[in-house]
PDB file of C-alpha atoms in Angstrom:
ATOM      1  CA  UNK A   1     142.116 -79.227  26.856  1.00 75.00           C
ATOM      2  CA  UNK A   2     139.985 -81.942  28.699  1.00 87.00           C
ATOM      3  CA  UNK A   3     140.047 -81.664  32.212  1.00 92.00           C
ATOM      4  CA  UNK A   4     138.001 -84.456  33.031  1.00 97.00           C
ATOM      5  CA  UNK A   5     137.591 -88.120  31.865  1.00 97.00           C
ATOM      6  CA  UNK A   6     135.324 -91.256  32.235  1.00 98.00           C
ATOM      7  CA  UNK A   7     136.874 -94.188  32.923  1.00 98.00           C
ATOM      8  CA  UNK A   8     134.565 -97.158  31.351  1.00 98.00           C
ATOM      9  CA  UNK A   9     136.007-100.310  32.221  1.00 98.00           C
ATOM     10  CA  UNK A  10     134.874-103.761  32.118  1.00 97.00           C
ATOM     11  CA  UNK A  11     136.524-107.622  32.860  1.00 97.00           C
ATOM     12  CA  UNK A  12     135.706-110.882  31.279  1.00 95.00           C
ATOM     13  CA  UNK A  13     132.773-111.283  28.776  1.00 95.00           C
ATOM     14  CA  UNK A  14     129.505-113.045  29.989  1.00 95.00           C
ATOM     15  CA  UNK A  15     129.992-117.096  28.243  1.00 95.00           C
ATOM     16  CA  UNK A  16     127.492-117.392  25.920  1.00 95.00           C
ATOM     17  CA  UNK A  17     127.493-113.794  25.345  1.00 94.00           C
ATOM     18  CA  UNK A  18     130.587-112.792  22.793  1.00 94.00           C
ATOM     19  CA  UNK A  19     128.717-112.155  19.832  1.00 94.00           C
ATOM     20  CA  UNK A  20     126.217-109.653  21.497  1.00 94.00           C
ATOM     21  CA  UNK A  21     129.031-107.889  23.533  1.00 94.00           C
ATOM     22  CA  UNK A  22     131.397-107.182  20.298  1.00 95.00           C
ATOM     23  CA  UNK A  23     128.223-105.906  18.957  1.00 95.00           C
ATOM     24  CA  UNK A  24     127.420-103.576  22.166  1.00 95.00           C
ATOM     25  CA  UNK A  25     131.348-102.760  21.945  1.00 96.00           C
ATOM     26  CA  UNK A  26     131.178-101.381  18.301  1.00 97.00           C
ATOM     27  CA  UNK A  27     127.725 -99.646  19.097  1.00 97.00           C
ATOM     28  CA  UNK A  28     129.528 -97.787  22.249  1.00 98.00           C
ATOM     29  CA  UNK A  29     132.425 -96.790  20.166  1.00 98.00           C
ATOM     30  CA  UNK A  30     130.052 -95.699  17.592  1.00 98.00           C
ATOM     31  CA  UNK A  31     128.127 -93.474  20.187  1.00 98.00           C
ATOM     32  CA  UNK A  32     131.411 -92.401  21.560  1.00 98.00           C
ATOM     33  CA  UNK A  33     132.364 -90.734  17.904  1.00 98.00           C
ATOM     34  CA  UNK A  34     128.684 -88.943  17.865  1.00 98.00           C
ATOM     35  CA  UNK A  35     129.371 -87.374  20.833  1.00 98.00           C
ATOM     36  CA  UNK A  36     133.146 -86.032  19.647  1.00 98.00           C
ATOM     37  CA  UNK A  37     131.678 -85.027  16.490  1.00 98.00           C
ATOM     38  CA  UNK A  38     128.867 -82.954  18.139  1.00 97.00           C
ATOM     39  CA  UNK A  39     131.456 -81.496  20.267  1.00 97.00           C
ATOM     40  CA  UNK A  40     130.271 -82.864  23.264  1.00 97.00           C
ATOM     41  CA  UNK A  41     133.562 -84.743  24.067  1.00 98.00           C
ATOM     42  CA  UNK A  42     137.031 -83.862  23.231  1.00 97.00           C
ATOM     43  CA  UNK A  43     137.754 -87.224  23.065  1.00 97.00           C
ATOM     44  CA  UNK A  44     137.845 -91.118  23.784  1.00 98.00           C
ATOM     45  CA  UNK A  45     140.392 -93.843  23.558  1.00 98.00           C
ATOM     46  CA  UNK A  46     139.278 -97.493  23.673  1.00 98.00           C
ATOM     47  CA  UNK A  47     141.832-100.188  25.379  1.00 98.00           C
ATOM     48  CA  UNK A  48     142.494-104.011  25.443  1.00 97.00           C
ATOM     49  CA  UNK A  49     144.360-105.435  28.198  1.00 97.00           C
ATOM     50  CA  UNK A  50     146.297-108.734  27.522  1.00 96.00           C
ATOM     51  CA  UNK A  51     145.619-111.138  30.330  1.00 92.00           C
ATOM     52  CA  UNK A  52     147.597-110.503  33.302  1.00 94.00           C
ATOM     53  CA  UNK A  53     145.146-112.460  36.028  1.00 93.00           C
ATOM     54  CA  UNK A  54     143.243-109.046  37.137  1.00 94.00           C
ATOM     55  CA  UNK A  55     139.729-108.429  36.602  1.00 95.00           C
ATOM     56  CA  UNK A  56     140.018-105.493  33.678  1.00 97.00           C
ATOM     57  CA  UNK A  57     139.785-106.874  30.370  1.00 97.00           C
ATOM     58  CA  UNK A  58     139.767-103.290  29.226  1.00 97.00           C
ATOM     59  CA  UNK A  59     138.598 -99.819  29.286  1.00 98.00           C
ATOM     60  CA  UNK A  60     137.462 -96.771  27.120  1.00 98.00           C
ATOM     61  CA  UNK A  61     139.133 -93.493  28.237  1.00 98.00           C
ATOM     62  CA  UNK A  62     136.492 -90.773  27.526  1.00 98.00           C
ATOM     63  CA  UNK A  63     137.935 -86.983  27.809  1.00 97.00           C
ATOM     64  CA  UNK A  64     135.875 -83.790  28.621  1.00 97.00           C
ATOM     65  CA  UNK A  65     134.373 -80.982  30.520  1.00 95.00           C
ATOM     66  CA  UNK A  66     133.299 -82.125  33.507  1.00 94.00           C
ATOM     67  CA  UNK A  67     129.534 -80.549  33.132  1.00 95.00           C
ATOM     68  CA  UNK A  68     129.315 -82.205  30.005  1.00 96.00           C
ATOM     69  CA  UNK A  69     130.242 -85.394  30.701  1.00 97.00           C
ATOM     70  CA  UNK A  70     128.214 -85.484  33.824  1.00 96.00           C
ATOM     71  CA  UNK A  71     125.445 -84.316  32.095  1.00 97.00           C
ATOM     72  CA  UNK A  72     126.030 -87.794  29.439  1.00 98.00           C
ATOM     73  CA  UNK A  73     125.758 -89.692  31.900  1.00 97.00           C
ATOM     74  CA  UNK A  74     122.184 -89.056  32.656  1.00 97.00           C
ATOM     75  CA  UNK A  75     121.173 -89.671  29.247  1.00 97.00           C
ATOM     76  CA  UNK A  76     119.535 -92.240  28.717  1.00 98.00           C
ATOM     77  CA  UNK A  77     121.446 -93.142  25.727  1.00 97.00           C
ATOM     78  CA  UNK A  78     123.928 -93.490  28.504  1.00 98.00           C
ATOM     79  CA  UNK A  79     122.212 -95.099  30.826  1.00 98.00           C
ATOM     80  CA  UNK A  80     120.734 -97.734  28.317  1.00 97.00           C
ATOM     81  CA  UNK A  81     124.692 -98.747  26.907  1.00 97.00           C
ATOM     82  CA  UNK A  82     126.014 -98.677  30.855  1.00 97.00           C
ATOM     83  CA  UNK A  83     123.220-101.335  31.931  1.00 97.00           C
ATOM     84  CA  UNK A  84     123.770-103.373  28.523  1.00 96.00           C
ATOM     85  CA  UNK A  85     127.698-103.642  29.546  1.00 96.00           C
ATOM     86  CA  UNK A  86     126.600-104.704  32.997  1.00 96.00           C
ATOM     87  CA  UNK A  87     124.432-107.451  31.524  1.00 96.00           C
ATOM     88  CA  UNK A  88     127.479-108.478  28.767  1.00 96.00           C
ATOM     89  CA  UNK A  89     131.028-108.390  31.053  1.00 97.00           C
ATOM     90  CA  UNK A  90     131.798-108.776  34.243  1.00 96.00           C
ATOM     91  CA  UNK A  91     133.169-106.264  36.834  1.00 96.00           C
ATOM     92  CA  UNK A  92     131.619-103.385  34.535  1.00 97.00           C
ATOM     93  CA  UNK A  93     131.842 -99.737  35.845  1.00 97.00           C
ATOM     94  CA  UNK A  94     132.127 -96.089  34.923  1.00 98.00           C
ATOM     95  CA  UNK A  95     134.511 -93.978  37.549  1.00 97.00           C
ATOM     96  CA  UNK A  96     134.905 -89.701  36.936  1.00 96.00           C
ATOM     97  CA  UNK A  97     138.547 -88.711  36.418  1.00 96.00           C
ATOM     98  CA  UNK A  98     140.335 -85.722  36.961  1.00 95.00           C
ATOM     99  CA  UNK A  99     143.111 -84.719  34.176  1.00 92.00           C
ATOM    100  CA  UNK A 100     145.114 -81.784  33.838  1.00 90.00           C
ATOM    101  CA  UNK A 101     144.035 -78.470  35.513  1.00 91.00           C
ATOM    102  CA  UNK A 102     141.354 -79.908  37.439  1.00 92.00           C
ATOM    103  CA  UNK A 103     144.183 -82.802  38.557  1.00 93.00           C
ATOM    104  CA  UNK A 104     146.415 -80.152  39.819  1.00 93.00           C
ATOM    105  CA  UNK A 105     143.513 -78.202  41.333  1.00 93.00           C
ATOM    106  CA  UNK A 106     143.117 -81.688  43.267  1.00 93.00           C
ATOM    107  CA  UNK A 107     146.276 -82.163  43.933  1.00 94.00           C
ATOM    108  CA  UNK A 108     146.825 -78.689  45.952  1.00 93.00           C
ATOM    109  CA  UNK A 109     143.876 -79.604  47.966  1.00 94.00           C
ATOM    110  CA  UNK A 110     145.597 -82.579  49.000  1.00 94.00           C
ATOM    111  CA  UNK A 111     148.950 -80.870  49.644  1.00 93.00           C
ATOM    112  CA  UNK A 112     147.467 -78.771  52.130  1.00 93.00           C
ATOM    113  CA  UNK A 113     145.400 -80.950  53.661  1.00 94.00           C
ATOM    114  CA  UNK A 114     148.425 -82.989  54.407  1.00 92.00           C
ATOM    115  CA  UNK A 115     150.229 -79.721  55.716  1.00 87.00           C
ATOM    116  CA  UNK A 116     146.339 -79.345  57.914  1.00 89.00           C
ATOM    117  CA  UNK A 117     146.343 -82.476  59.481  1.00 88.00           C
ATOM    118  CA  UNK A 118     150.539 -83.098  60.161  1.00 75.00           C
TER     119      UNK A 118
END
């Protein structure tokens, strides 16, 4: 079970660039299914938000080890799609995320830090 994620999330499309960021979209999604097939992802979940006056249009929810997913994203396959959705939407970014064990693991460390500091 995946114990980290990648958060990709992105806001409003650049005007003038729709066509070119549905492309980039499919492209990523395709990428995204390489990397589950080759087993270097467990897996990845792609999201539209409605519009709800926030800056996230929507996301893709990647799920992994936490080596492996680091080591994606110095690839520069990864590296070339990350600048390309920088340059197509607004308020792009990719943000680690912890899931399961490695949230619990997190989550005692903040337990007793609170008990540390109180």
């Amino acid at each position: 079970m995946a114990d980290a994620g990648l958060f990709v999330g992105w806001g409003s499309v650049v005007r003038g660039r729709e066509s070119q960021s549905l492309e980039l979209f499919n492209e990523f999604l395709g990428y995204c299914g390489g990397l589950m097939e080759n087993g270097e992802i467990e897996s990845f979940e792609p999201v539209f938000l409605e519009p709800h006056g926030g800056d996230l249009a929507g996301f893709v929810l990647i799920r992994g080890d936490a080596d492996r997913l680091a080591s994606i994203r110095m690839s520069d396959e990864w590296i070339t799609h990350a600048t390309r959705g920088g340059l197509m939407t607004e308020n792009f970014g990719v943000v680690s995320a912890s899931m399961g064990e490695r949230l619990e693991r997190e989550m005692a460390v903040y337990v007793e830090q609170i008990g540390a500091i109180a």
